[in-house]
Amino acid sequence: MKPKVFLARPIPAEAEAYISEHCTYEKWQGSAPITRSELLERLEDAEGLLITGETINDELLDHAPKLKVVSNISVGYNNFDLESMKKRNIMGTNTPDVLNETVADLALALILSAARRIPELDKLVKDGKWEEQDDEPLFGVDVHGKTLGIIGMGRIGEAIGKRAKFGFNMDILYHNRRRKPKTEEVLGAEYVPLEELLQSSDFVLLMVPFTLETRHLMGQEQFALMKKSAIFINTSRGQTVDENALIQALQNKEILAAGLDVFDQEPVSTGNPLLKLPNVVTLPHIGSATHQTRFDMAMLAAKNLVAAVTGNEPQNIVQELKSGIKL
Ligand code: 8YV
């Protein structure tokens, strides 16, 4: 008998077809995303679950007595309660690598947009406010030749560094859990303590996974260390930043601008002061959101799911859950 899985998100037809070859499956068909209670109701027989970002904790696992694997369609897996999964021997998989270049493209887009004020000036043109006058009020700051500080030099951080170094002739500083000698060689990147990175960078870019250690990694103290002319970019998770401290830093002109793909609360509330600041470029968490990359992520997640429920080793079991998994 084929194993039974539940797909909590719509996925491309090819990925669904692949799953159907190996599994019997049910899928969420609602037009809005599945709610928590609807999800909990669908898990009784599921051996595999395909999701994007839904919280996997004791509450959910109590409703899923047969579950073997949760396949996340994302590289970040801060939605996994790793302890709950570990104690029940539940496998967790993610979708690394296939999104590196796409997220790096977006990070550069945010750097350029914030530095050259692209959304603000686009609005000005469309609002008919391009007046015959001195254009100095429209000036931005240079990107090329400046210093980019990357906090979190994983594979996406490296892809960002490559663009910055070879496309924009930037100097790269980085801070990471461990040093990366190869990256230092290829990018001429310099490993520095966080404080030094904050003090010396023209652009500070956050690309760390969200964990207990990285929660509010950027707070009042850290923003205060940045140059007044510096721009802050966040393409990681909103919770890595103390958002009130960021708002204060921007309002008090302790930093020049920010480019944000992620927020503490998503979707961001319309009353969030960040949305009122002209020097903040905001995006709705779209780092990996191109047709091709989201397709590749869904295919990879489908393969991870099928491998796990058919007794094979999935390609992308998350690090913390690797030991102790019996296939
Ligand atoms: C997700 C992301 O796909 O992969 C990640 O960690 O942040 C994105 O690529 C996104 O969370 C989907 O909504």
Coordinates of C-alpha atoms and ligand atoms in Angstrom, one line a residue:
M1 CA 0.0 0.0 0.0
K2 CA 1.2 3.5 -0.8
P3 CA 2.0 5.7 2.1
K4 CA -0.4 8.5 2.8
V5 CA 0.6 12.2 2.8
F6 CA -1.0 15.6 3.2
L7 CA -0.2 18.6 1.2
A8 CA -1.0 21.7 3.2
R9 CA -0.1 24.1 0.3
P10 CA -0.9 24.1 -3.4
I11 CA 2.2 23.0 -5.3
P12 CA 2.9 22.9 -9.1
A13 CA 1.2 20.1 -11.0
E14 CA 4.6 18.4 -11.7
A15 CA 5.4 18.1 -8.0
E16 CA 2.0 16.8 -7.3
A17 CA 2.3 14.3 -10.1
Y18 CA 5.6 13.1 -8.6
I19 CA 4.0 12.6 -5.2
S20 CA 1.0 10.8 -6.7
E21 CA 3.3 8.2 -8.3
H22 CA 4.6 7.1 -4.9
C23 CA 1.9 8.1 -2.3
T24 CA -1.8 8.4 -1.8
Y25 CA -2.4 12.0 -0.9
E26 CA -4.9 14.6 0.1
K27 CA -4.4 18.3 -0.4
W28 CA -5.7 21.5 1.0
Q29 CA -8.0 23.0 -1.7
G30 CA -9.2 26.2 0.0
S31 CA -8.6 29.5 -1.7
A32 CA -7.1 31.0 1.5
P33 CA -4.2 29.4 3.3
I34 CA -5.2 26.5 5.6
T35 CA -6.0 27.5 9.2
R36 CA -4.4 25.9 12.1
S37 CA -7.5 24.0 13.2
E38 CA -8.1 22.8 9.6
L39 CA -4.6 21.5 9.4
L40 CA -4.8 19.7 12.7
E41 CA -8.0 17.9 11.5
R42 CA -6.2 16.5 8.4
L43 CA -3.3 14.7 10.0
E44 CA -4.8 11.6 11.6
D45 CA -3.5 9.2 8.9
A46 CA -0.7 11.2 7.4
E47 CA 2.8 9.7 7.3
G48 CA 4.1 12.7 5.5
L49 CA 3.3 16.4 5.6
L50 CA 4.2 19.1 3.1
I51 CA 4.1 22.7 4.3
T52 CA 5.6 26.2 4.1
G53 CA 6.3 27.6 7.5
E54 CA 3.5 26.2 9.6
T55 CA 4.5 25.7 13.2
I56 CA 5.4 22.1 13.9
N57 CA 5.2 21.5 17.6
D58 CA 3.8 19.2 20.2
E59 CA 0.2 20.4 19.6
L60 CA 0.4 19.5 15.9
L61 CA 2.4 16.3 16.5
D62 CA -0.3 15.1 19.0
H63 CA -2.7 15.2 16.1
A64 CA -0.4 13.2 13.8
P65 CA 0.2 9.8 15.3
K66 CA 1.5 8.3 12.1
L67 CA 3.7 11.1 11.0
K68 CA 7.3 10.3 9.9
V69 CA 8.3 13.5 8.0
V70 CA 7.6 17.1 7.7
S71 CA 8.8 18.6 4.4
N72 CA 9.2 22.3 4.5
I73 CA 9.1 24.3 1.2
S74 CA 11.7 26.7 2.5
V75 CA 15.3 26.8 3.5
G76 CA 14.6 28.4 6.9
Y77 CA 13.0 26.0 9.4
N78 CA 12.5 28.1 12.4
N79 CA 8.9 26.8 12.3
F80 CA 10.2 23.4 13.5
D81 CA 10.2 22.8 17.2
L82 CA 13.2 20.7 17.0
E83 CA 12.9 19.2 20.5
S84 CA 9.4 18.0 19.9
M85 CA 10.4 16.5 16.6
K86 CA 13.5 14.9 18.0
K87 CA 11.8 13.2 20.9
R88 CA 9.2 11.7 18.5
N89 CA 11.8 10.8 15.9
I90 CA 10.1 12.9 13.2
M91 CA 12.2 13.8 10.2
G92 CA 12.3 17.4 9.1
T93 CA 13.5 18.5 5.7
N94 CA 14.1 21.8 4.0
T95 CA 15.0 23.2 0.5
P96 CA 18.5 24.6 0.6
D97 CA 20.7 25.7 -2.4
V98 CA 18.0 25.9 -5.1
L99 CA 17.1 29.4 -3.9
N100 CA 20.6 30.8 -3.2
E101 CA 21.0 32.9 -6.4
T102 CA 17.4 34.1 -6.4
V103 CA 17.6 35.4 -2.8
A104 CA 20.9 37.0 -3.6
D105 CA 19.4 38.8 -6.5
L106 CA 16.8 40.2 -4.3
A107 CA 19.3 41.2 -1.6
L108 CA 21.1 43.3 -4.2
A109 CA 17.8 44.7 -5.4
L110 CA 17.2 45.9 -1.9
I111 CA 20.6 47.4 -1.5
L112 CA 20.3 49.3 -4.8
S113 CA 16.7 50.4 -4.1
A114 CA 17.5 51.8 -0.7
A115 CA 20.7 53.5 -1.8
R116 CA 19.2 55.1 -4.9
R117 CA 15.7 55.5 -3.4
I118 CA 14.1 53.7 -6.3
P119 CA 10.6 53.1 -4.9
E120 CA 10.4 56.6 -3.4
L121 CA 11.4 58.2 -6.7
D122 CA 9.3 55.9 -8.8
K123 CA 6.3 57.2 -6.8
L124 CA 7.5 60.8 -7.2
V125 CA 7.5 60.4 -11.0
K126 CA 4.1 58.6 -11.1
D127 CA 2.6 61.2 -8.8
G128 CA 3.6 63.9 -11.3
K129 CA 6.0 65.6 -8.9
W130 CA 9.1 65.6 -11.2
E131 CA 9.5 69.3 -11.3
E132 CA 12.0 71.4 -13.2
Q133 CA 14.3 72.2 -10.3
D134 CA 17.6 71.4 -8.8
D135 CA 17.7 67.6 -8.6
E136 CA 19.8 67.4 -5.4
P137 CA 16.8 66.5 -3.2
L138 CA 16.7 63.3 -5.3
F139 CA 20.3 62.3 -4.7
G140 CA 21.1 58.9 -3.3
V141 CA 24.3 57.3 -2.2
D142 CA 26.8 55.1 -4.2
V143 CA 26.8 51.4 -3.9
H144 CA 29.9 50.5 -6.0
G145 CA 33.2 50.6 -4.2
K146 CA 31.6 50.8 -0.7
T147 CA 31.9 48.3 2.2
L148 CA 29.3 45.6 2.6
G149 CA 29.1 43.8 6.0
I150 CA 27.3 40.4 5.7
I151 CA 26.1 39.0 9.0
G152 CA 25.6 35.2 8.3
M153 CA 27.9 34.0 5.6
G154 CA 26.1 30.9 4.6
R155 CA 25.5 29.9 1.0
I156 CA 23.1 32.7 0.3
G157 CA 25.5 35.2 2.0
E158 CA 28.3 34.0 -0.3
A159 CA 26.1 34.5 -3.4
I160 CA 25.4 38.0 -2.2
G161 CA 29.1 38.6 -1.6
K162 CA 30.0 37.5 -5.1
R163 CA 27.5 39.9 -6.7
A164 CA 28.8 42.8 -4.4
K165 CA 32.5 42.0 -5.0
F166 CA 32.5 41.2 -8.7
G167 CA 29.6 43.3 -9.8
F168 CA 30.0 46.3 -7.7
N169 CA 33.6 46.2 -6.6
M170 CA 32.6 46.3 -2.9
D171 CA 34.8 45.4 0.0
I172 CA 33.3 42.5 2.0
L173 CA 33.3 42.2 5.7
Y174 CA 31.6 39.3 7.3
H175 CA 30.6 37.8 10.7
N176 CA 29.6 34.2 11.1
R177 CA 29.4 31.4 13.6
R178 CA 32.6 30.1 12.0
R179 CA 35.2 31.5 9.7
K180 CA 35.1 30.5 6.0
P181 CA 38.7 30.5 4.7
K182 CA 37.5 29.6 1.1
T183 CA 35.1 32.5 1.0
E184 CA 37.8 34.8 2.4
E185 CA 40.0 33.7 -0.5
V186 CA 37.4 33.9 -3.3
L187 CA 35.8 37.2 -2.2
G188 CA 38.8 38.7 -0.4
A189 CA 36.3 38.9 2.5
E190 CA 37.5 39.8 5.9
Y191 CA 36.1 38.1 9.0
V192 CA 35.5 40.7 11.8
P193 CA 33.7 40.8 15.2
L194 CA 30.2 42.0 14.9
E195 CA 30.9 45.3 16.5
E196 CA 33.6 46.1 14.0
L197 CA 31.4 45.0 11.1
L198 CA 28.7 47.4 12.3
Q199 CA 31.1 50.3 12.8
S200 CA 32.9 49.9 9.4
S201 CA 30.2 48.9 6.9
D202 CA 28.3 51.2 4.6
F203 CA 25.7 48.5 4.1
V204 CA 24.9 46.0 6.9
L205 CA 23.1 42.9 5.6
L206 CA 21.5 40.3 7.8
M207 CA 21.3 36.8 6.4
V208 CA 21.3 34.6 9.5
P209 CA 18.9 31.8 10.3
F210 CA 16.4 32.6 13.1
T211 CA 17.3 30.7 16.2
L212 CA 17.3 31.4 19.9
E213 CA 20.8 32.8 19.5
T214 CA 19.9 35.2 16.6
R215 CA 16.7 36.6 18.1
H216 CA 17.0 40.4 18.2
L217 CA 20.6 40.1 17.1
M218 CA 20.2 43.7 15.9
G219 CA 18.9 45.9 18.7
Q220 CA 19.4 49.5 19.9
E221 CA 23.0 48.9 20.8
Q222 CA 23.9 47.4 17.4
F223 CA 22.1 50.1 15.4
A224 CA 23.9 52.8 17.5
L225 CA 27.2 51.3 16.3
M226 CA 26.4 51.7 12.6
K227 CA 27.5 54.7 10.7
K228 CA 24.9 57.5 10.3
S229 CA 25.3 57.1 6.6
A230 CA 24.8 53.3 6.6
I231 CA 21.9 51.3 5.2
F232 CA 20.5 48.2 6.9
I233 CA 19.2 45.3 4.9
N234 CA 17.3 42.3 6.3
T235 CA 16.7 39.3 4.1
S236 CA 16.7 36.7 7.0
R237 CA 13.7 36.7 9.4
G238 CA 12.0 39.6 11.0
Q239 CA 12.6 38.2 14.5
T240 CA 16.3 38.6 14.2
V241 CA 15.8 42.4 14.6
D242 CA 14.3 44.3 17.5
E243 CA 11.9 46.2 15.2
N244 CA 11.2 49.0 17.7
A245 CA 15.0 49.6 17.9
L246 CA 15.1 49.8 14.1
I247 CA 12.2 52.2 13.9
Q248 CA 13.9 54.4 16.5
A249 CA 17.3 54.3 14.7
L250 CA 15.6 55.3 11.4
Q251 CA 13.4 58.0 13.0
N252 CA 16.3 59.5 14.9
K253 CA 18.5 59.3 11.8
E254 CA 21.1 57.1 13.5
I255 CA 21.1 55.2 10.2
L256 CA 20.3 56.4 6.7
A257 CA 17.8 53.9 5.4
A258 CA 16.7 50.3 5.4
G259 CA 15.6 47.6 2.9
L260 CA 13.4 44.9 4.4
D261 CA 12.0 41.7 3.0
V262 CA 11.0 40.4 6.4
F263 CA 9.1 41.6 9.4
D264 CA 8.5 40.7 13.0
Q265 CA 4.8 40.1 12.1
E266 CA 3.9 38.9 8.6
P267 CA 2.0 40.1 6.9
V268 CA 3.2 43.4 8.4
S269 CA 0.4 45.4 10.1
T270 CA -0.7 48.5 8.2
G271 CA -0.1 50.6 11.3
N272 CA 3.6 49.6 11.5
P273 CA 5.6 52.9 11.5
L274 CA 8.2 51.3 9.1
L275 CA 5.6 51.7 6.4
K276 CA 5.4 55.4 6.9
L277 CA 9.1 56.1 6.5
P278 CA 10.2 57.1 3.0
N279 CA 13.7 55.9 3.6
V280 CA 12.5 52.3 4.1
V281 CA 12.0 49.9 1.2
T282 CA 9.6 47.2 2.1
L283 CA 8.8 43.9 0.4
P284 CA 6.4 41.1 1.3
H285 CA 8.9 38.3 2.1
I286 CA 9.7 37.5 -1.5
G287 CA 13.4 36.5 -1.4
S288 CA 12.9 33.2 -3.2
A289 CA 9.7 34.2 -5.1
T290 CA 10.4 33.7 -8.8
H291 CA 8.5 31.1 -10.8
Q292 CA 11.5 29.0 -11.5
T293 CA 12.9 29.0 -7.9
R294 CA 9.6 28.3 -6.2
F295 CA 9.1 25.5 -8.7
D296 CA 12.5 24.0 -7.9
M297 CA 11.8 24.4 -4.2
A298 CA 8.4 22.6 -4.5
M299 CA 10.0 19.7 -6.5
L300 CA 12.8 19.4 -4.0
A301 CA 10.3 19.3 -1.1
A302 CA 8.2 16.7 -2.9
K303 CA 11.3 14.5 -3.4
N304 CA 12.3 14.9 0.3
L305 CA 8.7 13.9 1.3
V306 CA 8.6 10.9 -1.0
A307 CA 12.0 9.6 0.0
A308 CA 11.2 9.8 3.7
V309 CA 7.8 8.0 3.5
T310 CA 9.2 5.3 1.2
G311 CA 12.1 4.4 3.5
N312 CA 14.8 6.2 1.7
E313 CA 17.1 9.0 3.0
P314 CA 15.9 12.4 1.9
Q315 CA 18.5 14.7 0.5
N316 CA 17.8 17.5 2.9
I317 CA 17.2 16.4 6.5
V318 CA 17.8 19.4 8.6
Q319 CA 21.1 19.3 10.5
E320 CA 19.7 19.2 14.1
L321 CA 17.5 16.2 13.2
K322 CA 20.0 14.1 11.4
S323 CA 21.3 12.0 14.3
G324 CA 18.8 9.5 15.7
I325 CA 16.7 9.2 12.6
K326 CA 16.1 5.6 11.8
L327 CA 15.2 4.9 8.1
Ligands
8YV1 C1 10.2 30.9 1.9 C2 12.2 31.6 2.9 O1 9.9 30.1 0.8 O2 13.2 29.6 2.2 C3 13.0 30.4 3.1 O3 13.5 30.3 4.3 O4 12.2 32.6 3.6 C4 11.4 31.7 1.7 O5 12.1 31.3 0.6 C5 9.0 31.7 2.3 O6 9.0 31.6 3.7 C6 7.7 31.2 1.7 O7 6.7 32.0 2.2

